[in-house]
Coordinates of C-alpha atoms in Angstrom, one line a residue:
X1 CA 0.0 0.0 0.0
X2 CA 2.9 2.4 0.7
X3 CA 4.0 2.6 -3.0
X4 CA 0.4 3.1 -4.0
X5 CA 0.1 5.9 -1.5
X6 CA 3.4 7.5 -2.7
X7 CA 1.9 7.7 -6.1
X8 CA -1.3 9.3 -4.7
X9 CA 0.7 11.8 -2.7
X10 CA 2.2 13.1 -6.0
X11 CA -1.3 14.0 -7.2
X12 CA -2.6 16.1 -4.3
X13 CA -1.9 19.5 -2.8
X14 CA -0.1 19.5 0.5
X15 CA 0.9 15.9 0.6
X16 CA 2.5 16.6 4.0
X17 CA -1.0 16.3 5.5
X18 CA -1.0 12.5 4.8
X19 CA 2.6 11.3 4.7
X20 CA 3.4 11.0 8.4
X21 CA 7.0 10.7 9.4
X22 CA 7.2 14.1 11.1
X23 CA 9.7 14.8 13.9
X24 CA 8.6 13.1 17.2
X25 CA 5.9 11.0 15.5
X26 CA 5.7 7.5 17.1
X27 CA 6.2 4.3 15.2
X28 CA 5.9 1.0 16.9
X29 CA 6.1 -2.7 15.9
X30 CA 2.4 -3.6 15.3
X31 CA 3.1 -7.2 16.3
X32 CA 4.4 -6.1 19.7
X33 CA 1.3 -4.1 20.8
X34 CA -2.0 -5.3 22.1
X35 CA -4.1 -2.3 21.3
X36 CA -4.1 0.0 18.2
X37 CA -5.9 3.3 18.6
X38 CA -6.7 5.8 15.9
X39 CA -7.0 9.3 17.2
X40 CA -9.3 10.9 14.6
X41 CA -9.8 14.6 14.3
X42 CA -12.8 15.4 12.0
X43 CA -11.2 18.3 10.2
X44 CA -8.1 19.0 8.0
X45 CA -4.6 18.3 9.3
X46 CA -3.8 22.0 9.8
X47 CA -6.7 22.3 12.3
X48 CA -6.2 19.0 14.1
X49 CA -2.5 19.3 14.5
X50 CA -3.1 22.6 16.4
X51 CA -5.2 20.9 19.0
X52 CA -3.6 20.5 22.4
X53 CA -6.0 17.6 23.4
X54 CA -4.7 15.5 20.5
X55 CA -1.1 16.1 21.6
X56 CA -1.9 15.1 25.2
X57 CA -3.7 11.8 24.4
X58 CA -1.4 10.9 21.6
X59 CA 1.5 11.1 24.0
X60 CA -0.3 9.5 26.9
X61 CA -1.4 6.4 24.9
X62 CA 1.9 5.9 23.2
X63 CA 3.6 6.1 26.6
X64 CA 1.9 2.7 27.3
X65 CA 4.2 0.0 26.0
X66 CA 1.4 -2.2 24.5
X67 CA -0.7 0.7 22.9
X68 CA 0.1 2.3 19.5
X69 CA -1.9 5.5 19.0
X70 CA -1.8 6.9 15.4
X71 CA -3.3 10.1 14.0
X72 CA -5.9 10.4 11.3
X73 CA -7.5 13.5 9.8
X74 CA -10.2 14.3 7.3
X75 CA -8.7 14.4 3.8
X76 CA -9.3 17.4 1.6
X77 CA -11.4 16.9 -1.5
X78 CA -8.4 16.2 -3.8
X79 CA -7.1 13.5 -1.6
X80 CA -10.6 12.0 -1.1
X81 CA -11.0 11.7 -4.8
X82 CA -7.6 9.9 -5.2
X83 CA -8.5 7.5 -2.4
X84 CA -11.8 6.6 -3.8
X85 CA -10.5 6.2 -7.4
X86 CA -7.7 4.0 -6.2
X87 CA -9.6 2.0 -3.6
X88 CA -7.5 3.3 -0.7
X89 CA -9.2 3.2 2.7
X90 CA -8.6 5.9 5.4
X91 CA -5.3 5.1 7.1
X92 CA -3.3 6.1 10.1
X93 CA -0.4 8.5 9.4
X94 CA 2.2 6.5 11.3
X95 CA 1.7 3.0 9.8
X96 CA -0.2 4.0 6.7
X97 CA -2.5 1.1 7.4
X98 CA -6.3 1.2 7.2
X99 CA -7.9 2.2 10.5
X100 CA -10.7 -0.3 10.0
X101 CA -8.2 -2.9 11.4
X102 CA -7.6 -1.0 14.6
X103 CA -9.1 -1.7 18.0
X104 CA -10.4 1.8 18.6
X105 CA -11.2 4.9 16.6
X106 CA -11.5 7.8 18.9
X107 CA -13.0 11.1 17.6
X108 CA -12.6 14.4 19.4
X109 CA -15.8 16.4 19.3
X110 CA -14.8 20.0 19.2
X111 CA -17.5 21.6 17.0
X112 CA -21.0 20.8 16.0
X113 CA -20.4 21.4 12.3
X114 CA -17.8 18.6 12.2
X115 CA -20.5 15.9 12.8
X116 CA -21.0 15.0 9.1
X117 CA -17.2 14.8 8.7
X118 CA -17.2 12.0 11.3
X119 CA -19.5 10.0 9.1
X120 CA -17.3 10.9 6.1
X121 CA -14.3 9.5 7.8
X122 CA -16.1 6.3 8.9
X123 CA -17.3 5.8 5.3
X124 CA -13.8 6.4 3.9
X125 CA -12.5 3.8 6.4
X126 CA -15.0 1.3 4.9
X127 CA -17.0 0.9 8.1
X128 CA -20.8 0.9 8.6
X129 CA -21.9 4.3 9.8
X130 CA -24.2 3.1 12.6
X131 CA -22.8 1.4 15.7
X132 CA -25.6 -1.2 15.5
X133 CA -24.3 -2.4 12.1
X134 CA -20.7 -2.8 13.3
X135 CA -19.9 -6.3 14.7
X136 CA -17.3 -7.6 17.1
X137 CA -14.6 -7.5 14.4
X138 CA -15.0 -3.8 13.8
X139 CA -13.2 -1.1 15.8
X140 CA -15.0 0.5 18.8
X141 CA -15.9 4.0 17.9
X142 CA -15.6 6.4 20.8
X143 CA -15.9 10.1 21.3
X144 CA -14.9 12.8 23.8
X145 CA -14.4 16.5 24.0
X146 CA -16.7 19.5 24.7
X147 CA -19.5 18.3 22.3
X148 CA -19.7 15.1 24.3
X149 CA -21.6 17.0 26.9
X150 CA -24.6 16.5 24.6
X151 CA -23.7 13.7 22.3
X152 CA -27.4 12.8 21.6
X153 CA -27.4 13.9 17.9
X154 CA -24.5 11.4 17.3
X155 CA -25.5 8.4 19.5
X156 CA -26.4 6.1 16.6
X157 CA -22.9 6.3 15.2
X158 CA -20.8 5.8 18.4
X159 CA -20.3 2.9 20.8
X160 CA -19.5 5.0 23.7
X161 CA -18.4 8.5 24.9
X162 CA -16.1 9.7 27.6
X163 CA -17.3 12.7 29.5
X164 CA -14.8 15.3 30.9
X165 CA -11.1 15.0 31.0
X166 CA -9.7 11.9 29.2
X167 CA -6.3 11.0 30.7
X168 CA -7.5 8.6 33.5
X169 CA -10.7 7.3 32.0
X170 CA -9.1 6.4 28.7
X171 CA -6.4 4.3 30.5
X172 CA -9.1 2.6 32.5
X173 CA -11.0 1.8 29.3
X174 CA -7.8 0.4 27.7
X175 CA -7.3 -1.8 30.8
X176 CA -10.8 -3.2 30.5
X177 CA -10.4 -3.8 26.8
X178 CA -7.2 -5.8 27.4
X179 CA -9.1 -8.1 29.7
X180 CA -12.0 -8.6 27.3
X181 CA -9.8 -9.1 24.4
X182 CA -7.8 -11.8 26.2
X183 CA -11.0 -13.6 27.2
X184 CA -12.5 -13.4 23.6
X185 CA -14.0 -10.0 22.7
X186 CA -17.7 -9.5 22.5
X187 CA -18.8 -5.9 22.1
X188 CA -22.0 -6.1 24.0
X189 CA -20.3 -7.6 27.1
X190 CA -17.5 -5.0 26.9
X191 CA -20.0 -2.1 26.8
X192 CA -22.0 -3.4 29.7
X193 CA -18.8 -3.4 31.8
X194 CA -17.5 -0.1 30.3
X195 CA -20.6 1.8 31.4
X196 CA -19.7 1.1 35.0
X197 CA -16.5 3.2 34.7
X198 CA -17.1 6.7 35.9
X199 CA -17.2 9.1 33.0
X200 CA -18.2 6.5 30.3
X201 CA -21.5 6.9 28.6
X202 CA -22.9 4.0 26.5
X203 CA -25.9 5.5 24.6
X204 CA -27.3 2.1 23.5
X205 CA -27.9 1.3 27.2
X206 CA -30.3 4.3 27.5
X207 CA -33.9 4.4 26.1
X208 CA -35.5 7.8 25.3
X209 CA -39.2 8.3 25.0
X210 CA -40.9 11.5 23.7
X211 CA -44.2 13.3 24.4
X212 CA -46.7 14.3 21.7
X213 CA -45.3 17.8 21.6
X214 CA -41.8 16.5 20.7
X215 CA -40.2 17.1 24.1
X216 CA -38.5 14.3 26.0
X217 CA -40.8 12.2 28.3
X218 CA -38.1 10.1 30.0
X219 CA -34.6 8.6 29.7
X220 CA -34.5 5.1 31.0
X221 CA -31.2 3.3 31.7
X222 CA -30.9 -0.4 30.7
X223 CA -28.9 -3.4 31.9
X224 CA -27.6 -1.9 35.1
X225 CA -26.4 1.4 33.5
X226 CA -26.3 4.3 36.0
X227 CA -29.2 6.8 35.9
X228 CA -26.7 9.6 35.6
X229 CA -23.2 9.6 34.1
X230 CA -20.7 11.8 35.8
X231 CA -17.8 13.5 34.1
X232 CA -14.2 12.8 35.0
X233 CA -11.7 15.4 36.1
X234 CA -8.0 15.4 36.9
X235 CA -7.4 16.4 40.5
X236 CA -3.7 17.0 40.6
X237 CA -2.5 19.1 37.6
X238 CA 1.2 18.8 38.5
X239 CA 1.0 15.0 38.5
X240 CA -1.1 14.6 35.3
X241 CA 0.7 13.3 32.2
X242 CA 2.1 16.0 29.9
X243 CA 4.2 15.1 26.9
X244 CA 7.9 15.9 26.6
X245 CA 7.6 15.9 22.8
X246 CA 5.0 17.3 20.3
X247 CA 4.9 16.0 16.7
X248 CA 6.4 18.8 14.6
X249 CA 4.4 19.2 11.3
X250 CA 6.0 19.5 7.9
X251 CA 3.7 22.3 6.9
X252 CA 2.2 25.4 8.4
X253 CA -0.7 24.7 10.8
X254 CA -3.2 27.1 12.5
X255 CA -1.3 27.3 15.8
X256 CA 2.3 26.4 14.9
X257 CA 4.0 26.6 18.2
X258 CA 4.5 24.7 21.5
X259 CA 1.8 25.0 24.1
X260 CA 2.0 24.8 27.8
X261 CA -1.2 24.2 29.7
X262 CA -1.2 26.3 32.9
X263 CA -4.6 25.4 34.4
X264 CA -8.0 24.0 33.6
X265 CA -11.4 25.5 34.3
X266 CA -12.4 29.1 34.7
X267 CA -13.4 31.2 37.7
X268 CA -15.6 33.7 35.8
X269 CA -18.9 32.2 35.0
X270 CA -19.8 34.1 31.8
X271 CA -23.4 32.9 31.3
X272 CA -23.0 32.2 27.6
X273 CA -19.7 30.2 27.9
X274 CA -20.0 26.5 27.9
X275 CA -16.3 25.9 28.6
X276 CA -16.6 28.1 31.7
X277 CA -19.0 25.6 33.3
X278 CA -18.2 22.1 31.9
X279 CA -14.5 22.4 32.9
X280 CA -15.1 23.5 36.5
X281 CA -13.4 23.7 39.0
X282 CA -10.2 25.6 38.3
X283 CA -7.1 23.5 39.0
X284 CA -3.7 25.1 38.5
X285 CA -0.2 23.8 37.7
X286 CA 2.7 25.2 39.8
X287 CA 5.1 27.7 38.1
X288 CA 7.9 25.1 38.6
X289 CA 6.1 22.5 36.6
X290 CA 5.0 24.9 33.9
X291 CA 8.5 26.2 33.5
X292 CA 10.1 22.8 33.2
X293 CA 7.5 21.5 30.7
X294 CA 7.7 24.7 28.6
X295 CA 11.5 24.5 28.4
X296 CA 11.5 20.7 27.6
X297 CA 9.0 21.2 24.8
X298 CA 10.9 24.0 23.1
X299 CA 14.1 21.9 23.3
X300 CA 12.5 18.8 21.9
X301 CA 10.6 20.5 19.1
X302 CA 12.8 23.4 18.1
X303 CA 9.9 25.9 18.3
X304 CA 10.9 29.5 18.9
X305 CA 7.5 30.3 20.4
X306 CA 5.2 28.8 23.0
X307 CA 1.9 29.9 24.4
X308 CA 0.5 29.6 27.9
X309 CA -2.8 27.7 27.3
X310 CA -5.9 28.2 29.4
X311 CA -9.4 29.7 29.2
X312 CA -8.2 32.9 30.8
X313 CA -4.4 33.3 31.2
X314 CA -4.4 36.4 33.4
X315 CA -6.6 34.5 35.9
X316 CA -3.6 32.2 36.7
X317 CA -3.0 33.2 40.4
X318 CA 0.8 33.0 40.1
X319 CA 1.3 34.7 36.8
X320 CA 3.6 37.4 38.1
X321 CA 5.7 34.6 39.7
X322 CA 5.7 32.5 36.5
X323 CA 6.6 35.1 33.9
X324 CA 10.1 36.0 35.3
X325 CA 10.9 32.3 35.4
X326 CA 10.0 31.8 31.8
X327 CA 11.6 35.0 30.6
X328 CA 14.8 34.2 32.3
X329 CA 15.6 31.5 29.7
X330 CA 13.2 32.5 26.9
X331 CA 15.0 35.8 26.3
X332 CA 18.4 34.1 26.2
X333 CA 17.2 31.5 23.8
X334 CA 15.3 34.0 21.6
X335 CA 12.0 32.2 22.3
X336 CA 8.8 34.2 22.3
X337 CA 6.0 33.7 24.8
X338 CA 2.4 34.1 23.7
X339 CA -0.2 35.0 26.3
X340 CA -3.6 34.4 24.8
X341 CA -6.9 34.9 26.7
X342 CA -5.8 37.9 28.7
X343 CA -8.7 39.6 30.5
X344 CA -8.8 43.4 30.7
X345 CA -9.2 43.3 34.5
X346 CA -6.0 41.3 34.7
X347 CA -3.9 43.6 32.5
X348 CA -1.8 45.3 35.3
X349 CA 1.0 47.8 34.9
X350 CA 3.4 45.1 36.0
X351 CA 2.1 42.7 33.3
X352 CA 2.3 45.4 30.7
X353 CA 5.9 46.0 31.5
X354 CA 6.7 42.3 31.3
X355 CA 4.9 42.0 28.0
X356 CA 7.1 44.8 26.6
X357 CA 10.0 42.4 26.3
X358 CA 7.8 40.0 24.2
X359 CA 6.8 40.3 20.6
X360 CA 3.5 42.1 20.2
X361 CA 1.1 41.6 17.3
X362 CA -1.9 43.3 18.8
X363 CA -4.1 43.5 21.9
X364 CA -7.2 41.3 22.0
X365 CA -10.1 42.2 24.2
X366 CA -13.5 40.3 24.5
X367 CA -16.1 42.8 25.8
X368 CA -18.7 40.4 24.3
X369 CA -21.5 43.1 24.6
X370 CA -21.7 46.8 23.7
X371 CA -23.3 48.1 26.9
X372 CA -22.7 47.7 30.6
X373 CA -26.3 46.5 31.1
X374 CA -25.8 43.6 28.7
X375 CA -22.3 42.8 30.0
X376 CA -23.8 42.5 33.5
X377 CA -26.6 40.3 32.1
X378 CA -24.1 37.9 30.7
X379 CA -21.9 38.1 33.8
X380 CA -18.9 39.3 31.9
X381 CA -17.8 41.3 35.0
X382 CA -15.8 43.8 33.0
X383 CA -16.6 47.5 33.0
X384 CA -16.2 50.0 30.1
X385 CA -13.7 51.9 32.2
X386 CA -11.5 48.7 32.5
X387 CA -11.7 48.1 28.7
X388 CA -10.6 51.7 28.0
X389 CA -7.9 51.7 30.7
X390 CA -6.4 48.5 29.3
X391 CA -6.4 50.0 25.8
X392 CA -4.7 53.1 27.1
X393 CA -2.0 51.0 28.8
X394 CA -1.5 49.1 25.6
X395 CA -1.2 52.2 23.4
X396 CA 1.3 53.7 25.9
X397 CA 3.3 50.5 25.6
X398 CA 3.5 50.7 21.9
X399 CA 0.5 48.7 20.6
X400 CA -1.1 50.0 17.5
X401 CA -3.8 47.3 16.9
X402 CA -6.8 46.2 19.0
X403 CA -9.1 43.3 18.3
X404 CA -12.5 43.3 19.9
X405 CA -14.7 40.2 20.2
X406 CA -18.5 40.6 20.6
X407 CA -21.6 38.4 20.4
X408 CA -24.9 39.3 18.7
X409 CA -28.2 37.9 19.7
X410 CA -27.5 37.5 23.4
X411 CA -30.5 37.2 25.7
X412 CA -32.2 40.6 26.5
X413 CA -30.2 42.3 23.7
X414 CA -31.6 45.5 22.1
X415 CA -30.5 47.6 19.1
X416 CA -29.0 50.0 21.7
X417 CA -26.6 47.2 22.7
X418 CA -25.7 46.8 19.0
X419 CA -25.0 50.5 18.7
X420 CA -22.8 50.3 21.8
X421 CA -20.4 47.9 20.0
X422 CA -19.6 50.6 17.4
X423 CA -19.5 53.3 20.1
X424 CA -17.0 51.4 22.2
X425 CA -14.8 50.8 19.1
X426 CA -14.9 54.5 18.4
X427 CA -13.8 55.4 22.0
X428 CA -10.8 53.1 21.6
X429 CA -9.8 54.8 18.3
X430 CA -10.1 58.2 20.0
X431 CA -7.9 57.0 22.9
X432 CA -5.1 56.1 20.5
X433 CA -5.0 59.5 18.9
X434 CA -5.2 61.2 22.3
X435 CA -1.9 59.4 23.3
X436 CA 0.9 62.0 23.0
X437 CA 3.5 59.3 22.7
X438 CA 1.9 57.4 19.8
X439 CA 4.3 56.2 17.1
X440 CA 4.8 58.8 14.4
X441 CA 3.2 58.0 11.1
X442 CA 1.3 55.0 12.4
X443 CA -2.5 54.9 12.7
X444 CA -4.5 52.6 14.8
X445 CA -6.5 49.6 13.6
X446 CA -9.5 48.4 15.6
X447 CA -11.0 45.1 14.4
X448 CA -14.4 44.2 15.6
X449 CA -15.6 40.6 15.2
X450 CA -19.2 39.7 16.1
X451 CA -20.2 36.1 16.4
X452 CA -23.8 34.9 16.7
X453 CA -24.9 33.7 20.2
X454 CA -25.5 30.0 20.3
X455 CA -27.3 28.6 23.4
X456 CA -25.3 25.7 24.8
X457 CA -25.9 22.9 27.2
X458 CA -24.8 23.3 30.8
X459 CA -24.9 27.1 30.7
X460 CA -27.5 29.4 32.3
X461 CA -28.6 30.2 28.8
X462 CA -29.3 26.6 27.8
X463 CA -33.1 27.4 28.0
X464 CA -32.9 30.5 25.8
X465 CA -34.0 30.7 22.1
X466 CA -31.5 31.7 19.5
X467 CA -32.4 34.8 17.5
X468 CA -33.8 33.8 14.1
X469 CA -31.5 34.2 11.1
X470 CA -33.5 37.1 9.9
X471 CA -33.1 38.9 13.3
X472 CA -29.3 38.2 13.3
X473 CA -28.9 39.6 9.8
X474 CA -30.9 42.7 10.8
X475 CA -28.6 43.3 13.7
X476 CA -25.5 42.8 11.5
X477 CA -26.8 45.5 9.2
X478 CA -27.5 47.8 12.1
X479 CA -23.9 47.4 13.3
X480 CA -22.5 48.3 9.9
X481 CA -24.7 51.4 9.8
X482 CA -23.5 52.4 13.3
X483 CA -19.7 52.4 12.4
X484 CA -18.7 55.8 11.1
X485 CA -14.9 55.5 10.8
X486 CA -12.6 53.6 8.5
X487 CA -10.3 52.9 11.4
X488 CA -12.7 50.2 12.5
X489 CA -13.0 47.0 10.4
X490 CA -16.0 44.6 10.9
X491 CA -16.4 40.9 10.5
X492 CA -19.1 38.5 11.7
X493 CA -20.1 34.9 11.6
X494 CA -22.8 33.9 9.1
X495 CA -26.2 33.4 10.6
X496 CA -26.7 30.1 8.7
X497 CA -23.8 28.3 10.3
X498 CA -24.7 29.6 13.8
X499 CA -28.2 28.3 13.3
X500 CA -27.1 24.8 12.5
X501 CA -24.7 24.9 15.4
X502 CA -27.6 25.8 17.7
X503 CA -29.7 23.0 16.3
X504 CA -27.1 20.3 17.0
X505 CA -25.8 21.9 20.3
X506 CA -29.3 21.3 21.9
X507 CA -30.4 18.4 19.7
X508 CA -31.7 15.0 20.6
X509 CA -31.4 11.5 19.1
X510 CA -33.9 12.2 16.3
X511 CA -31.2 14.3 14.6
X512 CA -29.0 11.3 13.9
X513 CA -31.1 10.5 10.8
X514 CA -30.7 14.2 9.6
X515 CA -26.9 14.1 10.0
X516 CA -26.7 10.8 8.1
X517 CA -28.9 11.9 5.3
X518 CA -27.1 15.2 5.0
X519 CA -23.8 13.3 4.7
X520 CA -25.4 11.0 2.0
X521 CA -26.2 14.1 0.0
X522 CA -22.7 15.4 0.1
X523 CA -22.4 17.4 3.3
X524 CA -19.0 17.3 5.1
X525 CA -16.3 19.7 6.2
X526 CA -19.2 22.0 6.9
X527 CA -17.1 24.4 9.0
X528 CA -15.3 25.5 5.7
X529 CA -17.3 28.0 3.7
X530 CA -16.3 26.5 0.4
X531 CA -17.9 23.2 1.4
X532 CA -20.9 24.4 3.5
X533 CA -24.2 23.8 1.7
X534 CA -27.0 25.3 3.7
X535 CA -29.6 24.7 1.1
X536 CA -29.0 20.9 1.2
X537 CA -29.2 20.9 5.0
X538 CA -32.6 22.7 4.9
X539 CA -33.9 20.3 2.2
X540 CA -32.9 17.3 4.4
X541 CA -34.8 18.8 7.4
X542 CA -37.9 19.3 5.2
X543 CA -37.7 15.8 3.6
X544 CA -37.3 14.1 6.9
X545 CA -40.1 16.1 8.5
X546 CA -37.8 17.6 11.2
X547 CA -38.3 21.3 12.2
X548 CA -34.9 22.8 13.0
X549 CA -36.4 25.8 14.7
X550 CA -37.7 23.4 17.4
X551 CA -34.1 23.0 18.5
X552 CA -32.6 26.4 17.8
X553 CA -35.3 29.1 18.2
X554 CA -37.6 27.7 20.9
X555 CA -37.4 28.8 24.5
X556 CA -37.3 25.7 26.9
X557 CA -39.2 25.7 30.2
X558 CA -37.2 25.1 33.4
X559 CA -39.3 21.9 33.9
X560 CA -38.6 20.4 30.5
X561 CA -36.3 17.3 30.4
X562 CA -33.3 18.3 28.3
X563 CA -31.5 15.8 26.1
X564 CA -28.4 16.0 28.3
X565 CA -30.1 15.9 31.7
X566 CA -28.8 12.3 32.4
X567 CA -25.2 13.5 32.1
X568 CA -23.6 15.1 35.1
X569 CA -20.9 17.8 34.7
X570 CA -21.0 18.8 38.3
X571 CA -22.8 22.2 37.9
X572 CA -26.4 21.8 39.1
X573 CA -29.5 22.6 37.2
X574 CA -30.7 24.6 40.2
X575 CA -27.6 26.8 40.0
X576 CA -28.0 27.4 36.3
X577 CA -31.6 28.3 36.7
X578 CA -30.7 30.9 39.4
X579 CA -28.1 32.3 37.1
X580 CA -30.6 32.5 34.3
X581 CA -33.0 34.5 36.5
X582 CA -30.2 36.9 37.5
X583 CA -29.4 37.5 33.8
X584 CA -32.9 38.8 33.3
X585 CA -32.3 41.3 36.0
X586 CA -28.7 42.2 34.8
X587 CA -27.4 41.1 38.2
X588 CA -23.8 39.8 38.3
X589 CA -22.3 36.9 40.2
X590 CA -18.8 37.2 41.7
X591 CA -16.0 35.0 40.4
X592 CA -15.0 31.9 42.2
X593 CA -12.0 33.4 44.0
X594 CA -14.2 36.3 45.3
X595 CA -17.0 34.1 46.7
X596 CA -18.3 30.6 46.2
X597 CA -21.7 30.7 44.4
X598 CA -22.6 27.1 45.2
X599 CA -22.5 25.9 41.6
X600 CA -22.0 22.2 42.6
X601 CA -18.4 21.8 41.4
X602 CA -17.2 21.5 45.0
X603 CA -18.3 17.9 44.8
X604 CA -14.8 17.2 43.5
X605 CA -13.2 18.7 46.6
X606 CA -10.4 20.2 44.7
X607 CA -8.9 23.2 43.0
X608 CA -10.4 26.7 43.6
X609 CA -13.3 25.1 45.5
X610 CA -11.0 24.4 48.5
X611 CA -8.7 27.4 48.2
X612 CA -8.6 29.9 51.1
X613 CA -10.4 33.1 49.8

């Protein structure tokens, strides 16, 4: 097969996506391992290779002597054509062997618009799409990642899902699989045992019934499955596995640098943000461990830049202790440190001074809403004064570009809030020109990006309707009309993709048929505009008699059983309801280090939940 692949590689653009053989990739003797695992990212190589979760689990699984984990990505259309014309099945990059012969295919579920690409990859592998049609001789198809917090639109295609953080639960699954394989593998028996592992959800062991109005009547566990499946978390971040090596790609990828994870979770509780709730509680690594891991990664990969990865870097409680440690060697070795996810209320004078020794491309701020009333409603806990003061400090430090991220369609939003986006951008432009020390001959650029609000599970806004596409488009036009200077550039997400994202984010099992039919009609790589075909999606909904607005644009009652209610991410429904009610009153909730709000995450007895405040 390798010679055949070599000929195919000559016919496609970017063959480095498919060849394997990169620095630090892992090759093992297939006859010396007990388990072969395909880590499948349902997008192109450039996107998947930028994902920290893939790097972590790739390293973790390959650190086990008897497991060989290989990478597999969705091929672009030119490679797909060559594969189909030449009868080549989807293969792992390390061995170049078909993944249909592996023990596991593990998909990371990062984005709802990747769902059809999962089916595309299973089809290219030569496997039946539905789990019920795959026998004991087929790989087990498993999923994890943020979209696993509501996997119901995908349950017909997966054997199981892992909820929460994967390091420990995946090793426990592999240990169980070894025992079953040694005893003579039968999928049904394995799944009955797997569901007893905390954090493992086996959807075939749950029966869902519906009411006449289309809402869920009940979710009933079968064969001894637990009534609720609780997510897994890692308690000790200093002790958790972190790779000494990253695979270094042959071609440019989206985030082409080393990444050092500094903590998990978020203290903030922005009411629209799913990550801020499903990754609770905050658990930090020590500066000593971060420093050692960052230096080792740069040495093993040759990268001249690394980023500090978290949901909110400036919320790391020991940042001012960490940065001098990192800068001590990074400056000497001409290595740049990237600090993404800085919050404006964490942008101190001291931090600004330390950042002055780093390369600067521009300041990024996420006010999310254009007025203070709406920022309070979404619990952003950032004031306009803080936003302007941070911009002033940045301009004084030499920055000449600011990126502002907003959302449109947030609950309680009015046209006045939309106008506030343009007004805030104009105030920042004015601040730059009021700076007496601004660089001579350089103007300011303020980029405003406005995404469309998508209600997500396990957030206080999980019950809220999404604005209709017509309403979102009208707000986008109003924003354009509100901007009166060429110093501000605008971009926004298309309403159609956000609509589909909302449908599948809060969908149930009845959407499996929609996803399969959309794939049969050619939909995949839907997150790429050149591949996205909204008309086909809407035709599939119509032909199957499914009303997408039922999922995207309908307000749910607090009493309704939600498709994900049998999954437990630690944050209680009572807390989310209380936060939803506070949003309607534009009342904020303090962050977790200021006061405990009783969200439920203290059940893990770790991290910020047990810190002295």
